[in-house]
Short mmCIF file of C-alpha atoms in Angstrom, two decimals:
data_model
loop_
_atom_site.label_atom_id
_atom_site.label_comp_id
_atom_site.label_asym_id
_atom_site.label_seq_id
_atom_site.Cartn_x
_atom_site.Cartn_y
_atom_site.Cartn_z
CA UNK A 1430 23.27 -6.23 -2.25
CA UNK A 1431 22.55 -9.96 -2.81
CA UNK A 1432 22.89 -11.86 -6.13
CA UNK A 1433 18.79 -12.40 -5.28
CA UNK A 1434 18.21 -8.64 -5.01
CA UNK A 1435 20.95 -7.41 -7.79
CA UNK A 1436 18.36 -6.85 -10.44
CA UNK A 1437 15.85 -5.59 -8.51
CA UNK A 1438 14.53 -2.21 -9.29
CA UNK A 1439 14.50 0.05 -6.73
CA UNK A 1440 10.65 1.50 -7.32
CA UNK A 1441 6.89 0.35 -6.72
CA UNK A 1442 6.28 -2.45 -9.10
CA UNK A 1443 2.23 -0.46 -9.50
CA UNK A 1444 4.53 1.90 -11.40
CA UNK A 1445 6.19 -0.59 -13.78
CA UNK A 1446 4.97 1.18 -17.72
CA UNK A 1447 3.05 3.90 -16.09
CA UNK A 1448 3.26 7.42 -15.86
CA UNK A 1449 3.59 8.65 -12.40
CA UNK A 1450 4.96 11.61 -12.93
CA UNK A 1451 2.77 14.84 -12.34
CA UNK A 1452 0.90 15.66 -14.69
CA UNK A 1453 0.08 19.39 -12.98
CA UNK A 1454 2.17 22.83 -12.58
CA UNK A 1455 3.85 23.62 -9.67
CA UNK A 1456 2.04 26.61 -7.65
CA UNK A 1457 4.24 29.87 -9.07
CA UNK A 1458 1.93 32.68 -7.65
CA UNK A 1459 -0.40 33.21 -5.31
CA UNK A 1460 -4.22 32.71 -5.39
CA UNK A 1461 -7.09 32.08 -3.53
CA UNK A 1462 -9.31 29.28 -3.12
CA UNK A 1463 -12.38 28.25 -1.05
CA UNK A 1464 -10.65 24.85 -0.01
CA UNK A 1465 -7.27 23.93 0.00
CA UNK A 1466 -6.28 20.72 0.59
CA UNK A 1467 -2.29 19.80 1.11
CA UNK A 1468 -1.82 16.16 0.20
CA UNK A 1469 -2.14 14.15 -2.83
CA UNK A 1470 -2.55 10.78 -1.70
CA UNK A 1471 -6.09 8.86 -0.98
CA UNK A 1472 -7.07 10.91 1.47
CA UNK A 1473 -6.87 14.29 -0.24
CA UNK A 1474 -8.13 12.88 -3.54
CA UNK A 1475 -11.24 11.56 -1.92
CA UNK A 1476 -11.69 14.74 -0.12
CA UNK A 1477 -11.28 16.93 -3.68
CA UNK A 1478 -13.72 14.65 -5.48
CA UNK A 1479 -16.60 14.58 -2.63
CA UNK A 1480 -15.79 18.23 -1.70
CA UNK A 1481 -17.11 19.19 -5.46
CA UNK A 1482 -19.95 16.90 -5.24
CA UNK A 1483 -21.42 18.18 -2.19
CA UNK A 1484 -20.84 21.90 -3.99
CA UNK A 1485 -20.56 21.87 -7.28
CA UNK A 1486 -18.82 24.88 -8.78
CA UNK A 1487 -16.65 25.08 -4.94
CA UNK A 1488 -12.92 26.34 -5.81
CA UNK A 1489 -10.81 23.67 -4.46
CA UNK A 1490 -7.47 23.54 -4.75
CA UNK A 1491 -4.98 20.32 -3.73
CA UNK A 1492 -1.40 20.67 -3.19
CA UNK A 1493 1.02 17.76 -3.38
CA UNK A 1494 5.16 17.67 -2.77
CA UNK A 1495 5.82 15.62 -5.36
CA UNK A 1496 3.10 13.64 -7.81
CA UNK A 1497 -0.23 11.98 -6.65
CA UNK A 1498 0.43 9.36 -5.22
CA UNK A 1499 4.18 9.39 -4.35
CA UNK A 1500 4.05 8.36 -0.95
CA UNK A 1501 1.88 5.45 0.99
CA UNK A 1502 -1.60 5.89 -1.26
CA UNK A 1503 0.80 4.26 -4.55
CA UNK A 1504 3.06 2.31 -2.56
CA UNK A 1505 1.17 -0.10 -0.63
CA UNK A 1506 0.32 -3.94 -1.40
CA UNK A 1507 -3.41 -2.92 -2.50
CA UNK A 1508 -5.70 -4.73 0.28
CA UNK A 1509 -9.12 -3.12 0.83
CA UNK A 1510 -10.13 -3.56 4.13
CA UNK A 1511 -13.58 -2.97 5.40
CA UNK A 1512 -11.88 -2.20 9.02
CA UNK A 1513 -12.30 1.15 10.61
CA UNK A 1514 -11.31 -0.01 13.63
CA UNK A 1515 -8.15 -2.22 12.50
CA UNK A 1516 -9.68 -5.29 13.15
CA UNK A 1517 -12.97 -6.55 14.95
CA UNK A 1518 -10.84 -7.55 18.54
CA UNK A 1519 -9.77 -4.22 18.35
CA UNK A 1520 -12.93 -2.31 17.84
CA UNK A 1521 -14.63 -4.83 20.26
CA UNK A 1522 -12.28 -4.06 23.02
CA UNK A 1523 -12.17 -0.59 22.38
CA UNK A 1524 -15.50 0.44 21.20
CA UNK A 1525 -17.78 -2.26 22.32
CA UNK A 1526 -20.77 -0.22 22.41
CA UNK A 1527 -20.79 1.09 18.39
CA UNK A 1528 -18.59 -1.84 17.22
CA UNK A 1529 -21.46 -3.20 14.94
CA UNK A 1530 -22.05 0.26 14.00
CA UNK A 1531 -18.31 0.81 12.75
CA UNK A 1532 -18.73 -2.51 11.13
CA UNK A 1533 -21.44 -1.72 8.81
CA UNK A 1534 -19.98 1.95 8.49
CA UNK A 1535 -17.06 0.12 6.75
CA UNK A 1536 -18.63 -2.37 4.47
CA UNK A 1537 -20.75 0.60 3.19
CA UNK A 1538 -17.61 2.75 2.92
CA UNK A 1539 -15.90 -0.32 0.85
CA UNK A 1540 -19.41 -0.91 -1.19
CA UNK A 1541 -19.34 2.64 -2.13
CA UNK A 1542 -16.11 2.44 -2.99
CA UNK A 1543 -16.86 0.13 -6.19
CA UNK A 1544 -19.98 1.96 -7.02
CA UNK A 1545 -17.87 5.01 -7.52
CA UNK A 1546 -15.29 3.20 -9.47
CA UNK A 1547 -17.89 1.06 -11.71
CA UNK A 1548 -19.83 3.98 -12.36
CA UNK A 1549 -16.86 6.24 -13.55
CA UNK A 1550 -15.35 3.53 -15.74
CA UNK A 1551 -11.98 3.32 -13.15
CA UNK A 1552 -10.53 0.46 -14.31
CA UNK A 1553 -7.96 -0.37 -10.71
CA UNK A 1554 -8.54 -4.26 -10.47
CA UNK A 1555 -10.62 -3.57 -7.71
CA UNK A 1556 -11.76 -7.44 -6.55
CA UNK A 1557 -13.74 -7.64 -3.65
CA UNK A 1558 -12.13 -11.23 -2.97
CA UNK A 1559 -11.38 -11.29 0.54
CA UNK A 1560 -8.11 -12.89 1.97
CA UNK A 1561 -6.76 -15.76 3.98
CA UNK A 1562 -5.08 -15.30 6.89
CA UNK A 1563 -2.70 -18.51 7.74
CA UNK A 1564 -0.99 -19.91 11.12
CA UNK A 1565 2.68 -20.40 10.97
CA UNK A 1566 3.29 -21.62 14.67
CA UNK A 1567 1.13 -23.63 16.57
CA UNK A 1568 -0.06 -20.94 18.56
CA UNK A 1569 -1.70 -19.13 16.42
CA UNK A 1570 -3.96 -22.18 14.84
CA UNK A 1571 -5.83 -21.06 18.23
CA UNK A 1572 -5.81 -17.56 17.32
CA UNK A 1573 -7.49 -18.05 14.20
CA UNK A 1574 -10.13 -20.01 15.79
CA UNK A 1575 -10.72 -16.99 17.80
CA UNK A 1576 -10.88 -14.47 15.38
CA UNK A 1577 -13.27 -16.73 13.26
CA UNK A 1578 -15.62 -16.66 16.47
CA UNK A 1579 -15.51 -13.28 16.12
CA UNK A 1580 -16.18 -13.12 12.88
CA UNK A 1581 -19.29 -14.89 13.03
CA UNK A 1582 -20.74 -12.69 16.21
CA UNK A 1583 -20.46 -9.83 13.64
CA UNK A 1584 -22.00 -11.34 10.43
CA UNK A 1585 -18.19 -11.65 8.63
CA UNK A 1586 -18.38 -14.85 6.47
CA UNK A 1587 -15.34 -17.20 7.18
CA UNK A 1588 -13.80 -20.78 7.00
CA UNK A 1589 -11.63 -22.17 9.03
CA UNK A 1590 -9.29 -24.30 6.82
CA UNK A 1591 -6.87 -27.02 8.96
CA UNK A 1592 -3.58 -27.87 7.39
CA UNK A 1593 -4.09 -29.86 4.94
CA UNK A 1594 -6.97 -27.06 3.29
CA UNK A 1595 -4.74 -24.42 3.86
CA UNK A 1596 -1.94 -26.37 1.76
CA UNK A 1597 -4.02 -27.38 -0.65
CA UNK A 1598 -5.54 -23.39 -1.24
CA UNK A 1599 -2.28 -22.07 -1.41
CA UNK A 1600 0.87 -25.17 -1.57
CA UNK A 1601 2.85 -23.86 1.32
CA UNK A 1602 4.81 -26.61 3.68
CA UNK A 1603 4.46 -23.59 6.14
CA UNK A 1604 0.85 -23.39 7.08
CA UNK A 1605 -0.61 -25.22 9.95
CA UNK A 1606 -4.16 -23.62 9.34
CA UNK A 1607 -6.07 -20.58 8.00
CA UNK A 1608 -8.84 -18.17 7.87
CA UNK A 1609 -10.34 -17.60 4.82
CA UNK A 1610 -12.79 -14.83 5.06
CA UNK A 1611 -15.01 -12.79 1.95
CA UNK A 1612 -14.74 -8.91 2.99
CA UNK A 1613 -12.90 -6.50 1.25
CA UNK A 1614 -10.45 -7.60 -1.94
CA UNK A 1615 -7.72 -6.49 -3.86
CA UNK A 1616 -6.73 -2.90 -5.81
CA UNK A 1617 -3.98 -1.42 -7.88
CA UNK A 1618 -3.46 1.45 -5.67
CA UNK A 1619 -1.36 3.47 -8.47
CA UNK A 1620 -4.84 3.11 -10.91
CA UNK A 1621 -6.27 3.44 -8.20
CA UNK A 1622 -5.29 6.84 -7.53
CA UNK A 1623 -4.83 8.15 -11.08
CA UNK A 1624 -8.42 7.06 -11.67
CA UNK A 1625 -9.57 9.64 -8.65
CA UNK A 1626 -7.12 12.12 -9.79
CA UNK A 1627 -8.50 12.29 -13.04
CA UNK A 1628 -12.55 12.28 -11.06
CA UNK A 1629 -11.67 15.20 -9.62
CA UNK A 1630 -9.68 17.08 -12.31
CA UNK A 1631 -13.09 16.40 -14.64
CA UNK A 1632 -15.40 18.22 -11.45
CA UNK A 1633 -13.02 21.11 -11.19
CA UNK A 1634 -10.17 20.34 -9.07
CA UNK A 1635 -7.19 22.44 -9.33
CA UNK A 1636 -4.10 20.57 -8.60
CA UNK A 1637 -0.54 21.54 -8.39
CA UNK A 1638 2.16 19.11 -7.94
CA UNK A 1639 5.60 19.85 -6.83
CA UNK A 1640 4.45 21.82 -4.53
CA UNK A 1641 5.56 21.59 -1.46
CA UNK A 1642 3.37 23.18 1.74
CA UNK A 1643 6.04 25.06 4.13
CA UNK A 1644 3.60 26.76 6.37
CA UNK A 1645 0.40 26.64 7.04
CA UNK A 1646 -1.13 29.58 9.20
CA UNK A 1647 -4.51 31.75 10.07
CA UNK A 1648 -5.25 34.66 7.62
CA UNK A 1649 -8.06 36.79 9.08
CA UNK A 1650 -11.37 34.07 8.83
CA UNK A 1651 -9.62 31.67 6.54
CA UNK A 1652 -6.01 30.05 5.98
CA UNK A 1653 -2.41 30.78 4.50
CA UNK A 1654 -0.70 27.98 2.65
CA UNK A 1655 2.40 29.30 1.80
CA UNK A 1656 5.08 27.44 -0.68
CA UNK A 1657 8.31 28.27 -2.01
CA UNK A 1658 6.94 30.45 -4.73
CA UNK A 1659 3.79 30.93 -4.33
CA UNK A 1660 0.81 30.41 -1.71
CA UNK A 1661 -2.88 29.48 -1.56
CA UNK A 1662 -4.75 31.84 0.61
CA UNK A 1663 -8.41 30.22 1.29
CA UNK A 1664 -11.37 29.77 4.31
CA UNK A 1665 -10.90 26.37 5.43
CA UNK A 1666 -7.89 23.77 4.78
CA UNK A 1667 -7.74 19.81 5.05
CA UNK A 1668 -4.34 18.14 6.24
CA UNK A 1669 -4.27 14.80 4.38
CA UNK A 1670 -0.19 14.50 4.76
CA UNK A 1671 -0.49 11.36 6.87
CA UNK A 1672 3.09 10.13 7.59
CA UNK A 1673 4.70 13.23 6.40
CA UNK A 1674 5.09 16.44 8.94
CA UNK A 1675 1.82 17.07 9.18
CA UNK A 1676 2.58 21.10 9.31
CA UNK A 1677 0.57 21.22 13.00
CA UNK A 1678 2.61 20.39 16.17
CA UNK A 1679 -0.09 19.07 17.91
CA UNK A 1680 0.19 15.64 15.36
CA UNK A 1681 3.66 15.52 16.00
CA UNK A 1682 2.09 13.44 19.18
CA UNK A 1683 -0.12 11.36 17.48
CA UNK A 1684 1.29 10.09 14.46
CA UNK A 1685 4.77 7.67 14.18
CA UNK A 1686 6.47 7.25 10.47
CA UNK A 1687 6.99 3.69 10.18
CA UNK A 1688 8.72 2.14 7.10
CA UNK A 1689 7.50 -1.06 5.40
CA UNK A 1690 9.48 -2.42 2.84
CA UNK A 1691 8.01 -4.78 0.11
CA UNK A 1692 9.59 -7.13 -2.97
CA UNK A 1693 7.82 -8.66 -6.29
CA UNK A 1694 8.67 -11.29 -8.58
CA UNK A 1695 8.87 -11.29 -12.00
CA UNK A 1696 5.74 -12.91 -13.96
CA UNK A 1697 5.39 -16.60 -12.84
CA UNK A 1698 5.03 -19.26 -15.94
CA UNK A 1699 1.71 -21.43 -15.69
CA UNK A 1700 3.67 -23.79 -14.40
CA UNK A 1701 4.87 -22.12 -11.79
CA UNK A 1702 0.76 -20.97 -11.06
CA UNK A 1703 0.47 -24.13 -10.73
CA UNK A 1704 3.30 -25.21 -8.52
CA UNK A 1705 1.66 -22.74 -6.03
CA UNK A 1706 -2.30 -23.10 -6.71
CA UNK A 1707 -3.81 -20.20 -4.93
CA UNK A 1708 -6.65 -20.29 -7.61
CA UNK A 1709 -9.09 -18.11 -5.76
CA UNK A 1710 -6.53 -15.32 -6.13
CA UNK A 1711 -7.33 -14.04 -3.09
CA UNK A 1712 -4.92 -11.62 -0.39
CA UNK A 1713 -2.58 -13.64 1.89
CA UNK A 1714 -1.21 -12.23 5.46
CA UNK A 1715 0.60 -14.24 8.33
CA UNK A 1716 -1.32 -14.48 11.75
CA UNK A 1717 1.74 -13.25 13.93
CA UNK A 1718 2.33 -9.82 15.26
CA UNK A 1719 4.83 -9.13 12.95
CA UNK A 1720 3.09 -10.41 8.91
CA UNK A 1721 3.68 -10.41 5.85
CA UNK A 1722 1.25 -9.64 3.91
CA UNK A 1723 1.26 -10.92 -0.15
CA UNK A 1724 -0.66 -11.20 -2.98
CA UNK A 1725 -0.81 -12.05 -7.02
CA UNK A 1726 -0.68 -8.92 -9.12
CA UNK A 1727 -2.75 -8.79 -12.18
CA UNK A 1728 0.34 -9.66 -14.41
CA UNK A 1729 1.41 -13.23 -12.27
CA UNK A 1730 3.84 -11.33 -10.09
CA UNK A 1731 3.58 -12.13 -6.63
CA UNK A 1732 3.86 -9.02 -4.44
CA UNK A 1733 5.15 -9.83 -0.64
CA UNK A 1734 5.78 -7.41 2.27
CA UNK A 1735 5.33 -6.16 5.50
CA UNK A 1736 7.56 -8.49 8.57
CA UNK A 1737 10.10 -5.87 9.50
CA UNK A 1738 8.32 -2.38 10.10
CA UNK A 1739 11.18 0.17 11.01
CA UNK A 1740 10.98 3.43 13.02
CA UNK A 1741 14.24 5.58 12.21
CA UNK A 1742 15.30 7.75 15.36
CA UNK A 1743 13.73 11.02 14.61
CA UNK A 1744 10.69 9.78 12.66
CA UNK A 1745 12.80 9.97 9.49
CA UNK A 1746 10.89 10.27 6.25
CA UNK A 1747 13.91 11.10 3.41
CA UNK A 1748 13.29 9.40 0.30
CA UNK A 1749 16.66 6.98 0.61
CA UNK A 1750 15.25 5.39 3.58
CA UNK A 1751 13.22 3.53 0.99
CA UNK A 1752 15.99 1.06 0.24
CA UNK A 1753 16.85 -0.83 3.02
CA UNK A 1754 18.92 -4.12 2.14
CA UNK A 1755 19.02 -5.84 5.07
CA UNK A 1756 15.05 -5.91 5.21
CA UNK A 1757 14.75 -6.48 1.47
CA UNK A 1758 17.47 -9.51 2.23
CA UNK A 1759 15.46 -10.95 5.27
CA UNK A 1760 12.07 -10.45 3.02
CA UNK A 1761 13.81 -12.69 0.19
CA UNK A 1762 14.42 -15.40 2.14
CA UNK A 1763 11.42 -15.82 3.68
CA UNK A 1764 9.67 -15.70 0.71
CA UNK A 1765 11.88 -18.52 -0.07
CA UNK A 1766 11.33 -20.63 3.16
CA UNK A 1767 7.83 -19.81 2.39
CA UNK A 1768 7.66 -21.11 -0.98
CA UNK A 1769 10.51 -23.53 -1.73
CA UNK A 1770 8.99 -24.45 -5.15
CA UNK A 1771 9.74 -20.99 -6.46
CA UNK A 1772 13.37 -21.13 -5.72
CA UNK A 1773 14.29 -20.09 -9.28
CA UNK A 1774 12.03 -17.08 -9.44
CA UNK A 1775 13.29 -13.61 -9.73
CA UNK A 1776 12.71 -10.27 -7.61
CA UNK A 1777 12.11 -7.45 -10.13
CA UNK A 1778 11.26 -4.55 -7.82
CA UNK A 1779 12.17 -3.55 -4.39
CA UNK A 1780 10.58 -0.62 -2.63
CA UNK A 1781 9.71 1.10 0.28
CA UNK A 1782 6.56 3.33 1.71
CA UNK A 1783 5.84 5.17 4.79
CA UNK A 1784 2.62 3.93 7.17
CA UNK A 1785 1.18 6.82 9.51
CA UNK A 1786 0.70 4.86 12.66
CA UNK A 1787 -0.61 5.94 15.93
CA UNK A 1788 -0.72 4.02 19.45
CA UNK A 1789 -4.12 3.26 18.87
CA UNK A 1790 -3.78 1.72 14.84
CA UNK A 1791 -6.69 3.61 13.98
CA UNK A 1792 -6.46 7.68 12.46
CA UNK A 1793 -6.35 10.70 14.39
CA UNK A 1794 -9.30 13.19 13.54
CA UNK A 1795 -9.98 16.78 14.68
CA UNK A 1796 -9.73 20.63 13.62
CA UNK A 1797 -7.31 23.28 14.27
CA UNK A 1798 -6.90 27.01 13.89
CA UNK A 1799 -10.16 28.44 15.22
CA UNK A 1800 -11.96 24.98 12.82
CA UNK A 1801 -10.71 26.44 9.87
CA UNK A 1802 -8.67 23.37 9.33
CA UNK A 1803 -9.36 19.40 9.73
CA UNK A 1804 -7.00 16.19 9.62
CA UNK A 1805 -7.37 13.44 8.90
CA UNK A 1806 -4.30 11.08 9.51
CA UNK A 1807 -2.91 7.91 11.26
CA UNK A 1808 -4.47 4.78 8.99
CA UNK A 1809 -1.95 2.05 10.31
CA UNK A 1810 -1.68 0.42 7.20
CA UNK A 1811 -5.31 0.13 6.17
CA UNK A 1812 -5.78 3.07 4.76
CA UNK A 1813 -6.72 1.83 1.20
CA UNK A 1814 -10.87 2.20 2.01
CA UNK A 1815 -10.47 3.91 5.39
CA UNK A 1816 -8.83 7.28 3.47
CA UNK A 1817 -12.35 7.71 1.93
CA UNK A 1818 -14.24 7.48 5.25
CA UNK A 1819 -11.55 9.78 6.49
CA UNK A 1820 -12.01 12.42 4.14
CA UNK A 1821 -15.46 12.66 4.82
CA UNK A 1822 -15.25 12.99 8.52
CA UNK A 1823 -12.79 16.25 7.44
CA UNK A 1824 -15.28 17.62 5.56
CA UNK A 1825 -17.92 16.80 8.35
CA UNK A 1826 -15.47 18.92 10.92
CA UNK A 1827 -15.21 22.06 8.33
CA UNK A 1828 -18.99 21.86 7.64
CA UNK A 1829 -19.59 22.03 11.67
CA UNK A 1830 -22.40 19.01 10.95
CA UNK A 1831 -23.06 16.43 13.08
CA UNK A 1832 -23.80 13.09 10.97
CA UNK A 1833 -23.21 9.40 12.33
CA UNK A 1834 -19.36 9.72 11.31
CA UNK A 1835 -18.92 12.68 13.16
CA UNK A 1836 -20.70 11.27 16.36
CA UNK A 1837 -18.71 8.08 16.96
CA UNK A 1838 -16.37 8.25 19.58
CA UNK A 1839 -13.60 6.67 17.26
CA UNK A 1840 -13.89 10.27 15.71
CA UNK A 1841 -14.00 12.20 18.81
CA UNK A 1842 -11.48 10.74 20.88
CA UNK A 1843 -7.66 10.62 20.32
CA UNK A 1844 -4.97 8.01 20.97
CA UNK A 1845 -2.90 8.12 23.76
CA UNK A 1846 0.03 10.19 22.68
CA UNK A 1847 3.35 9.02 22.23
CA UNK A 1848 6.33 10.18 23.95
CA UNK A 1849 8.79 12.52 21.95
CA UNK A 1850 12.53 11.49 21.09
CA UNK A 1851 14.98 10.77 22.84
CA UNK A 1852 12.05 8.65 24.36
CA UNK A 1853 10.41 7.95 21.39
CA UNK A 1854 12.73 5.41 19.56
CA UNK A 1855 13.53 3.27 22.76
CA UNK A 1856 9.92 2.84 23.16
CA UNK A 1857 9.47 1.63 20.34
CA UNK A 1858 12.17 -1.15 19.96
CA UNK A 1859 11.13 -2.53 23.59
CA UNK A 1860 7.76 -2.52 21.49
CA UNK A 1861 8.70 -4.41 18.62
CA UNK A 1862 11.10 -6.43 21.06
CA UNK A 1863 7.42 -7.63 23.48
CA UNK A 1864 5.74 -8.43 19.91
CA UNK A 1865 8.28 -10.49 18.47
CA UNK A 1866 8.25 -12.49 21.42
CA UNK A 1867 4.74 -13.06 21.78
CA UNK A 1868 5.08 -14.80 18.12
CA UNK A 1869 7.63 -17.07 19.51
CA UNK A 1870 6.45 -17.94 23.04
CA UNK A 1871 2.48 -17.56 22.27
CA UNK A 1872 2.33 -15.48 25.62
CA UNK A 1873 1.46 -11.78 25.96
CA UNK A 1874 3.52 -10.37 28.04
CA UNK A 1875 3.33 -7.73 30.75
CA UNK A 1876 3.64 -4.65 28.49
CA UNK A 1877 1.24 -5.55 25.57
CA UNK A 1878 -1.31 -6.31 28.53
CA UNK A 1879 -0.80 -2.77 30.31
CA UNK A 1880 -0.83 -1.28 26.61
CA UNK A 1881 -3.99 -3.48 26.27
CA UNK A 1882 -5.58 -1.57 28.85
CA UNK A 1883 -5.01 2.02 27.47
CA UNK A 1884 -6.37 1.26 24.06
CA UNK A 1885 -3.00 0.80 22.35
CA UNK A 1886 -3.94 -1.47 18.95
CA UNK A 1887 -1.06 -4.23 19.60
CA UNK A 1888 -4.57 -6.32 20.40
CA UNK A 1889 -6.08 -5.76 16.59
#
């Protein structure tokens, strides 16, 4: 461990002074429910709390391994994104036809996102501020230019900022130009998720923490959730497990546990605000292939991950794989390069989460088990807003309705599947290997433009 990492606590700063334990009893016996949902992150949350809305008085039951929250839904850096389609040049090149369609589908998804929150009194710092994206190499000051083209064919408001704007925004020697664009904001994902636990708790929710799904099977018209000591026996079932084995083999195909690892600094001073600017408070993110993505916290922290995504041979998800020094090391010191003027400044917290990505960077839907059961998994990283959308295209499947969600061909079709091991983790290394070298040279290479072609998201 380095002397800049030694004092680092090895947990989400989101749960600095919080209580994240479970606040729920493991399942001990069994019972029977009309929904059971196996998940506690966004996706299942959202899914409990509309679930009882569209029928009051519906027994719905949510089971979670370890606490609400534990894995990617309280982990991540808090962006909202109004994406569905991870990015406009994705959706465009993918969806042309109902790109506008998915746009407006996701700035209502994130607009109903703070109605819900304002109007149960969820206090998550939920800003819609927008972010900047900033060029690093000269290549990408073209890039940008591009995507703020783009942004302007589909109604996104944007400024293109040259150098010196960019460094005077946010005092960085390392930006050559940025993007500043208003959609979507900022969240603390941990109150973010507490504040939906608690939603659906108050509309009936029964929830049981440490409780960990082993097998999830048909029982005569319904489902059989069965646990170590107890099980859930119920008509219809959502999967909202994401990067975690997703208890159907068929996803096994679909979805790729990545790790992401992510540092944050102690509270800066107001001098050291000041050293940095970055008054508009907004979300930060590198232009290349492989980001970082970084922010302010509510307390003066600044939160900075992302770069150095790592797929373990086997798709491991054990909990020690959430310390990794060598890629808490590298994050340091690019935080350093990147802001020289907080040389002195401490890392408090060091962490890691899972993202549940598929070839195509956008989720996986469908049903399984004769329709009694729907997933909903695969966000690449933008699953802050997109979990909500998610869960309603679940409950759209187990319904059997057909609503403009449900009709989209984002919904109906799946991602190219990707190969199992031993296959799996050399294809994805000569992956990384073609990305990182398109940041360097500025040239796509012969892979990403064959992937291009199938729909793979390296283009988003």
């Amino acid at each position: 461990m380095s002397r800049d990492l030694a004092e680092a606590r090895p947990l989400p700063v989101w749960w600095e002074d919080r209580d994240v334990e479970a606040v729920s009893d493991p399942l001990t016996r069994a019972t029977t429910a009309d929904l059971v949902i196996i998940g506690g992150g966004l996706t299942g949350l959202w899914a409990a709390i509309h679930a009882l809305e569209e029928t009051p008085g519906r027994d719905v039951v949510l089971l979670e391994a370890a606490h609400v929250a534990a894995g990617a839904s309280g982990r991540n850096g808090g962006f909202v994104s109004e994406s569905l389609s991870h990015g406009l040049s994705h959706g465009e090149a993918t969806w042309p036809a109902e790109q506008h369609d998915l746009v407006r589908l996701g700035r209502e998804n994130v607009r109903e996102i703070g109605e819900f929150l304002r109007a149960e009194g969820i206090d998550a710092d939920f800003r819609l501020c927008g972010k900047t994206m900033m060029a690093t190499r000269p290549h990408e000051v073209a890039a940008l230019r591009a995507a703020h083209a783009l942004n302007e064919r589909y109604g996104e408001e944007s400024y293109l900022l040259d150098r010196d704007e960019a460094q005077a925004d946010v005092h960085s020697p390392t930006y050559l130009a940025g993007l500043r664009t208003t959609g979507g904001g900022l969240v603390d994902p941990a109150a973010l998720c507490a504040g939906l636990r608690d939603a659906a708790l108050a509309r009936g929710l029964r929830l049981h923490e440490s409780t960990e799904v082993t097998r999830l099977e048909r029982d005569g018209a319904g489902v059989r959730c069965r646990t170590e000591h107890g099980e859930v026996r119920a008509r219809q079932a959502i999967i909202a497990t994401n990067a975690f084995d997703p208890l159907l083999r068929r996803l096994r195909a679909y979805v790729i546990p990545v790790w992401d690892y992510v540092l944050a600094t102690e509270p800066l001073t107001p001098a050291q605000l000041e050293a940095i600017g970055w008054h508009q408070n907004q979300g930060l993110t590198d232009a290349g292939n492989e980001f970082h993505y970084y922010r302010r916290t509510p307390d003066d922290r600044i939160l900075w991950g992302g770069y150095d995504a790592v797929y373990y041979f086997g798709g491991a998800t054990a909990a020690h794989r959430g310390q990794r020094d060598s890629t808490h090391a590298l994050l340091a010191r690019q935080f350093r390069e990147t802001f020289p003027q907080l040389a002195d400044v401490r890392f408090t917290h060091r962490w890691g989460g899972l993202i549940d990505t598929t070839s195509r960077f956008t989720p996986v839907f469908g049903t399984a088990l004769g329709g009694r059961v729907a997933y909903a998994v695969g966000y690449t990283g933008l699953g802050v807003a997109a979990s909500r959308f998610g869960a309603r295209v679940a409950l759209d499947a187990l319904a059997g309705r057909e609503t403009e969600r449900s009709r989209l061909a984002l919904v109906r079709e799946r991602p190219v599947p990707v190969p199992p091991e031993p296959l799996r983790w050399p294809a994805v290394q000569i992956t990384r290997a073609a990305l990182a070298r398109e940041d360097r040279t500025g040239r796509r290479g012969p892979l990403l433009r064959v992937m291009d072609r199938f729909g793979v998201g390296f283009n988003s």
